[in-house]
mmCIF file of C-alpha atoms and ligand atoms in Angstrom:
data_model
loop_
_atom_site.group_PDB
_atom_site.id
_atom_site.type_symbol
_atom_site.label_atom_id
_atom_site.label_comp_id
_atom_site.label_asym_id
_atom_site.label_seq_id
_atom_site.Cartn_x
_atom_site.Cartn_y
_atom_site.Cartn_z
ATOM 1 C CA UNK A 268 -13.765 13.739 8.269
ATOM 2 C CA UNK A 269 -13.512 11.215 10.892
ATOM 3 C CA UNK A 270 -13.177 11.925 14.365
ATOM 4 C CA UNK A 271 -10.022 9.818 14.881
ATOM 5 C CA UNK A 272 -8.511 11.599 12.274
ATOM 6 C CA UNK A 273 -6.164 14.568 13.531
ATOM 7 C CA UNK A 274 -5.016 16.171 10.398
ATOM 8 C CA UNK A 275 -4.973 15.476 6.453
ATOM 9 C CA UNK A 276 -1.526 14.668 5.494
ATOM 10 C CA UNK A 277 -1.896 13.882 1.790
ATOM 11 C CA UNK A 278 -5.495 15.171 0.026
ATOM 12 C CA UNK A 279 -6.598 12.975 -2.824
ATOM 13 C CA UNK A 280 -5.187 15.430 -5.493
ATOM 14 C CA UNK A 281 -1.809 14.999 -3.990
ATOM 15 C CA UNK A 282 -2.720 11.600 -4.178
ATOM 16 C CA UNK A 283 -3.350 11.449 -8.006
ATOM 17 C CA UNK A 284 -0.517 13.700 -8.829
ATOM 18 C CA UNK A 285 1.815 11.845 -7.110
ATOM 19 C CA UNK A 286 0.313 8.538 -9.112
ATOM 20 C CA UNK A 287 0.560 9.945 -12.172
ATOM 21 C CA UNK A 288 3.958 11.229 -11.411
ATOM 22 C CA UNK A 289 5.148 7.554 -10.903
ATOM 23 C CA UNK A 290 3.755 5.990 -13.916
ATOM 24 C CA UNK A 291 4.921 8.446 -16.162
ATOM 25 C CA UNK A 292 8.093 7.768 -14.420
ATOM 26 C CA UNK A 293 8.139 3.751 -14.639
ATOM 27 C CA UNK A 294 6.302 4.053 -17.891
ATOM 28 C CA UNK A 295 9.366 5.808 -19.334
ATOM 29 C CA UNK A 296 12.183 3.237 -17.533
ATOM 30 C CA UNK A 297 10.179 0.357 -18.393
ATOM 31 C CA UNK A 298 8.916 1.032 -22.600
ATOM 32 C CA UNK A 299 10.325 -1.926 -24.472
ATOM 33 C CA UNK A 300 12.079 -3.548 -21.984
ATOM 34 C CA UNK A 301 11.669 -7.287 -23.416
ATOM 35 C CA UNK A 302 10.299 -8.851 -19.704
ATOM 36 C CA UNK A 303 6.772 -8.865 -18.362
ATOM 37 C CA UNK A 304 6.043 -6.020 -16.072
ATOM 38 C CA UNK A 305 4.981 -7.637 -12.649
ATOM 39 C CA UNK A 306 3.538 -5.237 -10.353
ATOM 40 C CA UNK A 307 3.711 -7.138 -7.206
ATOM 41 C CA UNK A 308 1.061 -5.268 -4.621
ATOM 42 C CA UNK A 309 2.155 -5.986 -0.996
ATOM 43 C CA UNK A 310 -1.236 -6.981 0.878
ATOM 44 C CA UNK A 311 -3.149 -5.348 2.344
ATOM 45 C CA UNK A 312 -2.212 -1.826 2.736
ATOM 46 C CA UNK A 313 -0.872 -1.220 -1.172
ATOM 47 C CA UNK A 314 -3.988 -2.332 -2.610
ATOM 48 C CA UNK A 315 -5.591 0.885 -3.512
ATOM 49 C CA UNK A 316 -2.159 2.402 -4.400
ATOM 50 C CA UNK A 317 -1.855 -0.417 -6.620
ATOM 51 C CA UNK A 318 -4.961 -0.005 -8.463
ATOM 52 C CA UNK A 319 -4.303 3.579 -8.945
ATOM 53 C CA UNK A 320 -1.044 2.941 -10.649
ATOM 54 C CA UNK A 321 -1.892 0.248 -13.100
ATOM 55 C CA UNK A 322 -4.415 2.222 -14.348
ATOM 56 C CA UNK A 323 -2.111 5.213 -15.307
ATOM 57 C CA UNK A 324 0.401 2.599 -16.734
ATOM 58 C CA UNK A 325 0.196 3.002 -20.276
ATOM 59 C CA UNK A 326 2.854 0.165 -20.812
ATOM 60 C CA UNK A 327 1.397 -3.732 -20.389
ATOM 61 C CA UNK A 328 1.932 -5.194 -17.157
ATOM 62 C CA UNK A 329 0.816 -8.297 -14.975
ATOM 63 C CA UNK A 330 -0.115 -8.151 -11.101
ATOM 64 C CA UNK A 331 0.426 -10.551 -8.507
ATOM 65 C CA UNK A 332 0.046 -10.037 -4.838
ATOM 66 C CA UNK A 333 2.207 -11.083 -1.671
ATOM 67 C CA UNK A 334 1.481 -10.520 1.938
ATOM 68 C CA UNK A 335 4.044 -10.320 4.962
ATOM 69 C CA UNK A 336 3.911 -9.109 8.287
ATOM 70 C CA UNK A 337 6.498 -7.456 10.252
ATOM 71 C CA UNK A 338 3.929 -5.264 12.298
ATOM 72 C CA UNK A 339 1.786 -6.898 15.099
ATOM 73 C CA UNK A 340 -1.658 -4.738 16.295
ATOM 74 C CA UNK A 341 0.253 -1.919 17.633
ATOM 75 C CA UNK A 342 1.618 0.857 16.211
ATOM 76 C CA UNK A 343 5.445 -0.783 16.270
ATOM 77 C CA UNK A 344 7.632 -2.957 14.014
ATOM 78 C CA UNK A 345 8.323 -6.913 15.324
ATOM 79 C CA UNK A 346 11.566 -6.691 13.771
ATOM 80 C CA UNK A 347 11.117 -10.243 11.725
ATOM 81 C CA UNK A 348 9.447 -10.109 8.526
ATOM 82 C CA UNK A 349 7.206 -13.105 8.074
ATOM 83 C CA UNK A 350 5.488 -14.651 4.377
ATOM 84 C CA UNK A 351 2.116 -15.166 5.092
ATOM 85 C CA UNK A 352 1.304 -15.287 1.170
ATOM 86 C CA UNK A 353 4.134 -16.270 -1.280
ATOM 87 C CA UNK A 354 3.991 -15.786 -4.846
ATOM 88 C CA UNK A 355 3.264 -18.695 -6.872
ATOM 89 C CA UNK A 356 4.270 -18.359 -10.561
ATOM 90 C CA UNK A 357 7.233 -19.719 -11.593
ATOM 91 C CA UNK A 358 8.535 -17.883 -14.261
ATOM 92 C CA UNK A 359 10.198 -14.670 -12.063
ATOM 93 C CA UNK A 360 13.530 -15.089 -14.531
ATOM 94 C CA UNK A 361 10.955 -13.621 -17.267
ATOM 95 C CA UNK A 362 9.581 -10.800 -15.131
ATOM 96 C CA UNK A 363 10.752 -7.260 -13.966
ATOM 97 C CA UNK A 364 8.869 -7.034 -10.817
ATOM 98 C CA UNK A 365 8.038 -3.635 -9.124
ATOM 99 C CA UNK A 366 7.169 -3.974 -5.837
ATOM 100 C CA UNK A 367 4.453 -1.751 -4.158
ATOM 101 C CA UNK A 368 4.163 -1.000 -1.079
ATOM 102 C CA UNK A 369 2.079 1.218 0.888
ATOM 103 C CA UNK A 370 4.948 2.983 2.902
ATOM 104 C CA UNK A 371 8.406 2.448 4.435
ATOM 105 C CA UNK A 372 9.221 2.689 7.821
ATOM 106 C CA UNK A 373 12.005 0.385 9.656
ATOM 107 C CA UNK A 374 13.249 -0.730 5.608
ATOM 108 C CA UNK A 375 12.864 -4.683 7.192
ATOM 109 C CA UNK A 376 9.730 -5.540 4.773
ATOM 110 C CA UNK A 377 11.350 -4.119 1.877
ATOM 111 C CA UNK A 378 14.913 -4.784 1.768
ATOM 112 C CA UNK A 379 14.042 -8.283 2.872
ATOM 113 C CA UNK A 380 11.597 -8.876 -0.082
ATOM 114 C CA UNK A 381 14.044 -7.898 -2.885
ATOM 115 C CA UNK A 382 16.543 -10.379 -1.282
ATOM 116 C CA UNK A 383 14.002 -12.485 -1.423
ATOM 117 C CA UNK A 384 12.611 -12.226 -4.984
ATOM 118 C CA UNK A 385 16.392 -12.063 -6.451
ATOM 119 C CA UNK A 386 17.043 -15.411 -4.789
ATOM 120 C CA UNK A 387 13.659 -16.455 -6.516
ATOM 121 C CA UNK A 388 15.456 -15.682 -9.450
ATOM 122 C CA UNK A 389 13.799 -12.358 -10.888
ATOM 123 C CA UNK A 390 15.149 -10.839 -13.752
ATOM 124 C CA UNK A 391 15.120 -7.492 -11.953
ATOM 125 C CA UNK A 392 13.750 -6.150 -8.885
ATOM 126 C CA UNK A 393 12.750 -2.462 -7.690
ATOM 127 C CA UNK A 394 10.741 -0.925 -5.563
ATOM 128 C CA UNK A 395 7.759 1.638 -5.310
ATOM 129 C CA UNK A 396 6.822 3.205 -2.038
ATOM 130 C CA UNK A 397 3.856 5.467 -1.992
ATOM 131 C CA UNK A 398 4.758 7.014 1.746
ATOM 132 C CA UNK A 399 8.744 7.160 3.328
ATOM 133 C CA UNK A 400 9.707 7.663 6.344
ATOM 134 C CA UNK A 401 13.405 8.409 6.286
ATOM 135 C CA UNK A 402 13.576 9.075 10.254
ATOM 136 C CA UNK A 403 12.374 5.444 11.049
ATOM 137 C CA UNK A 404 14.894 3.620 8.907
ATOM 138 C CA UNK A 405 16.668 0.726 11.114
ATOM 139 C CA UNK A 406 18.390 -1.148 7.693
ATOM 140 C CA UNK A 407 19.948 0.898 4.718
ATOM 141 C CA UNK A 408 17.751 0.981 2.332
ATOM 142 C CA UNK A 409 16.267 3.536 -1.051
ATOM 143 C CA UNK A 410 13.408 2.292 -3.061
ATOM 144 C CA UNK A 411 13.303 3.180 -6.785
ATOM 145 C CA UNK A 412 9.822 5.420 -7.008
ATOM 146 C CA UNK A 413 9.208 7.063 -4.016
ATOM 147 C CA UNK A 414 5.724 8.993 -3.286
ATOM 148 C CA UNK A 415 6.145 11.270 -0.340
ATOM 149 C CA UNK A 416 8.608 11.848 1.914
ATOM 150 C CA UNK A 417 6.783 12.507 5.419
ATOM 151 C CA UNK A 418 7.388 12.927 9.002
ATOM 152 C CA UNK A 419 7.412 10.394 11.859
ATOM 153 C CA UNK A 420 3.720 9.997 12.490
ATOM 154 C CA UNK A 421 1.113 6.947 12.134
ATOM 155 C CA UNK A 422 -0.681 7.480 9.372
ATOM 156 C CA UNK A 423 -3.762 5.738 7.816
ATOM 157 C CA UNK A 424 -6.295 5.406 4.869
ATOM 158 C CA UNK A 425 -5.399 5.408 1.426
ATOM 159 C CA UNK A 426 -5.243 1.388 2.113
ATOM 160 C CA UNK A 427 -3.268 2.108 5.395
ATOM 161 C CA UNK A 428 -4.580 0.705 8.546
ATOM 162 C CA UNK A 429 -4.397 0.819 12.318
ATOM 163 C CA UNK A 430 -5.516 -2.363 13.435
ATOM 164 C CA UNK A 431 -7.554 -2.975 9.987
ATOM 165 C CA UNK A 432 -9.072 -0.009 10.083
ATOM 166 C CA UNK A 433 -9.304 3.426 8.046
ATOM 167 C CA UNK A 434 -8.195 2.094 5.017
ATOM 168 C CA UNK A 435 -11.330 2.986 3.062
ATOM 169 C CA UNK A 436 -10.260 6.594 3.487
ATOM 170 C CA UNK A 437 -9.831 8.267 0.094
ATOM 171 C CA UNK A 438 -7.099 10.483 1.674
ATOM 172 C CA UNK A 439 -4.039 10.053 3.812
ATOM 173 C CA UNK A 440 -4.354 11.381 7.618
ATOM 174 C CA UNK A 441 -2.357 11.268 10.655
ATOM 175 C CA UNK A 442 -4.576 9.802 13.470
ATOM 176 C CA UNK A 443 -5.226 10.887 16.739
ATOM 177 C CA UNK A 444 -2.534 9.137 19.458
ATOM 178 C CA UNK A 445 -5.493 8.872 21.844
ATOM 179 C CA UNK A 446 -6.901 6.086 18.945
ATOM 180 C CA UNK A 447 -3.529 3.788 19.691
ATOM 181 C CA UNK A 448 -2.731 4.915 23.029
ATOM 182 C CA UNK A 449 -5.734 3.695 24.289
HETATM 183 P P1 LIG B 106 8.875 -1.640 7.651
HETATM 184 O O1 LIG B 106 9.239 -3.071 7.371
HETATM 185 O O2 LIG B 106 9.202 -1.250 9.060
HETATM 186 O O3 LIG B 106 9.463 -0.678 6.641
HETATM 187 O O4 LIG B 106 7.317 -1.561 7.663
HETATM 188 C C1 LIG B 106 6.549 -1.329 6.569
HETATM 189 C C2 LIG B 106 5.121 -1.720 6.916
HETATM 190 O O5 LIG B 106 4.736 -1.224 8.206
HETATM 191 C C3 LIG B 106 4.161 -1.066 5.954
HETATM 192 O O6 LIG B 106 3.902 -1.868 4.845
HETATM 193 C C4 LIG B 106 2.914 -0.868 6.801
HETATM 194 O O7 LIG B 106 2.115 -2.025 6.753
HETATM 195 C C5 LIG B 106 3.428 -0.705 8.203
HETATM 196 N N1 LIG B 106 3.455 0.719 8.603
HETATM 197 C C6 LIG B 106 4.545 1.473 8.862
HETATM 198 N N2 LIG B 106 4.240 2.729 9.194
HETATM 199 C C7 LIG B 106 2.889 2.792 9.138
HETATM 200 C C8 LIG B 106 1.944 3.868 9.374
HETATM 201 O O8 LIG B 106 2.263 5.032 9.688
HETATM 202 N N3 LIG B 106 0.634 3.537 9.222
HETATM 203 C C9 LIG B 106 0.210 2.286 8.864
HETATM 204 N N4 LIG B 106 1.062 1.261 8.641
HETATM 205 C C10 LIG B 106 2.382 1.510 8.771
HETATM 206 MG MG1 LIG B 107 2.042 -2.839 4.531
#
């Protein structure tokens, strides 16, 4: 394990039973809906959520990838949520999107990107969270699919970063203050 890294929080067999959990879960609300499936990853830190899920989907479904930024270098929330990569197709009244993010913290990324996507005109919009944490929550907010509930603590890998890195970690850790208090 790394030496920044302070504690496992989720191994990677948590990982994939919490993965296969969810699909079975939005395989069974989604069968035969009459839509297209958009799984909308939320760059960067969903990526390798993402292509965990898709893959134990066993309904058909389309990806497409946004990427906003409410968090600066640090370790704390900016408060505005800013589109740094919109989505570009322009048939969102045929699509059910899912949106995937890595994990929820203030609620600000989330609850403004189904606001967002609905006023795009989406035929439906929910949400899948691989991480929540419940204690951080500044806006009122529940995603569909959640992951893990966990504590107030920065965690990485898994996709998650601190300051772009650790996300190649196949697990998900809690790292070391002294790597962000520095
Ligand atoms: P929210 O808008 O405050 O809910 O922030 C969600 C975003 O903050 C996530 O997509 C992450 O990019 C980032 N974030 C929040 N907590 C953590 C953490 O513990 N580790 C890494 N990134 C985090
Ligand atoms: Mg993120």
């Amino acid at each position: 394990m790394r030496e920044e890294i302070q504690k496992i929080l989720v191994d990677e067999k948590e990982l994939d039973a919490i993965v296969t959990r969810i699909a079975g879960e939005i395989d069974r609300d989604y069968r035969g809906r009459g839509k297209r499936l958009l799984l909308l990853c939320i760059l960067k830190g969903s990526v390798v959520f993402t292509g965990d899920l898709m893959k134990k989907l066993t309904i058909p479904v389309e990806i497409d990838f946004m990427k906003v930024s409410s968090y600066g270098a640090g370790t704390t929330s900016s408060g505005t949520v800013n589109i740094i990569l919109d989505i570009l197709r322009k048939d969102l009244d045929q699509c059910d999107i899912l949106v995937i993010e890595d994990i929820i913290d203030s609620g600000r990324t989330l609850a403004y990107l189904v606001d967002y996507l609905k006023l795009k005109g989406a035929n439906s919009v929910k949400t899948v969270t691989l991480l929540d944490k419940p204690d951080r929550r500044v806006v009122d907010f529940e995603p569909d699919y959640i992951g893990k509930i966990i504590p107030d603590e920065f965690v990485v890998g898994y996709g998650l970063d601190y300051d772009e890195r650790f996300r190649e970690l196949p697990f998900v850790g809690v790292l070391k203050p002294e790597v962000y208090e520095k």
